[in-house]
Coordinates of C-alpha atoms in Angstrom, one line a residue:
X280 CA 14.6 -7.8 -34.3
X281 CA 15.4 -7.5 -30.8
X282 CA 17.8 -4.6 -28.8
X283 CA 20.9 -6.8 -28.6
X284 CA 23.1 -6.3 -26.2
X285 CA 25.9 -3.8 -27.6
X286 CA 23.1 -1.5 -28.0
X287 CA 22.0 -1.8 -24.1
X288 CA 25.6 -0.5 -23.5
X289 CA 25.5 2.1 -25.6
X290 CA 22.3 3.6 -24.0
X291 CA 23.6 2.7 -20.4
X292 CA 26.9 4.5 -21.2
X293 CA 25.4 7.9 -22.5
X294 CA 23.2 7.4 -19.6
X295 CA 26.0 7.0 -17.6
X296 CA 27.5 10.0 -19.2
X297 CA 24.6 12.6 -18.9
X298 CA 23.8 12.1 -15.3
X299 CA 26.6 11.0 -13.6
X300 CA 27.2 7.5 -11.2
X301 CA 26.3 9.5 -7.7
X302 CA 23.1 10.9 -9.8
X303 CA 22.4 7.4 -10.6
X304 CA 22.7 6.1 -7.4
X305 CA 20.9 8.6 -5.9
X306 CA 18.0 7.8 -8.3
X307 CA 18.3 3.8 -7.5
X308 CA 18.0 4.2 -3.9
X309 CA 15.3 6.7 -4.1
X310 CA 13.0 4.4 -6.3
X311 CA 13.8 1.4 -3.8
X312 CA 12.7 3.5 -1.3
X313 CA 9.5 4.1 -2.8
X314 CA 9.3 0.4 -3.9
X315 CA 9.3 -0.7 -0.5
X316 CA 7.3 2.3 1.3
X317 CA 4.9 1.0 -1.7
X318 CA 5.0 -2.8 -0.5
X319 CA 4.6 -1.5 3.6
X320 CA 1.3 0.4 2.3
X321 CA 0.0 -2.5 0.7
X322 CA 0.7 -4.6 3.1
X323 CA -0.7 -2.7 5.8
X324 CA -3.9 -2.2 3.7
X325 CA -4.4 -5.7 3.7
X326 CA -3.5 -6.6 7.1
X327 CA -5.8 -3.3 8.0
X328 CA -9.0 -5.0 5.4
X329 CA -8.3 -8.3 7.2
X330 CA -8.9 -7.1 11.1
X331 CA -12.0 -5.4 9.8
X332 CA -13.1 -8.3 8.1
X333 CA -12.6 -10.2 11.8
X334 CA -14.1 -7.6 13.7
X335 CA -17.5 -6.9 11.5
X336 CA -17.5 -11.3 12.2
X337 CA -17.5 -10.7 15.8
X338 CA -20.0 -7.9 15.6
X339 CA -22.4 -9.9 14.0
X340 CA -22.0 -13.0 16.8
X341 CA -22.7 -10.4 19.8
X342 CA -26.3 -10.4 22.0
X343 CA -27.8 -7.3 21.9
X344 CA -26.6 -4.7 24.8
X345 CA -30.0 -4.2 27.4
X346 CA -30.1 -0.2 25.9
X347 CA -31.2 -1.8 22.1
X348 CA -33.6 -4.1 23.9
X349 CA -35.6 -1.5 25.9
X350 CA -38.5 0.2 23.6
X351 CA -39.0 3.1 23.3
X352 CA -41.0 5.6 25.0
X353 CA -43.5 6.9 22.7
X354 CA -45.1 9.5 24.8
X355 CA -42.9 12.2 24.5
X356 CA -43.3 12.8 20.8

């Protein structure tokens, strides 16, 4: 027991009916606007997770500068 296909048309025509085809349109481009500001945010998240992932690499690989070398002066305390 399965939606068959006549019934699909029925639904898509009262759809049709209450809200109108510039409504619907409206509505599609909005939601594929989303859909793809959605993809550009994920995207960027990843590209964004990947540099960091680069950078805390190079950060590791790095001789310490001469300022973390020095000791400190105790005296002063």
């Amino acid at each position: 027991m399965g939606i068959s296909i006549w019934q699909l048309l029925i639904v898509l025509g009262i759809v049709i009916l209450l809200f109108g085809t510039k409504k619907l349109r409206n509505i599609g481009s909005d939601l594929g606007g989303a859909i793809r500001g959605f993809k550009k945010s994920m995207s960027d998240d990843d590209s964004k997770a990947e540099e960091n992932e680069s950078l805390e690499g190079k950060a590791d690989e790095q001789p310490q500068t001469a300022a973390e070398e020095k000791p400190r002066d105790k005296s002063h305390s």
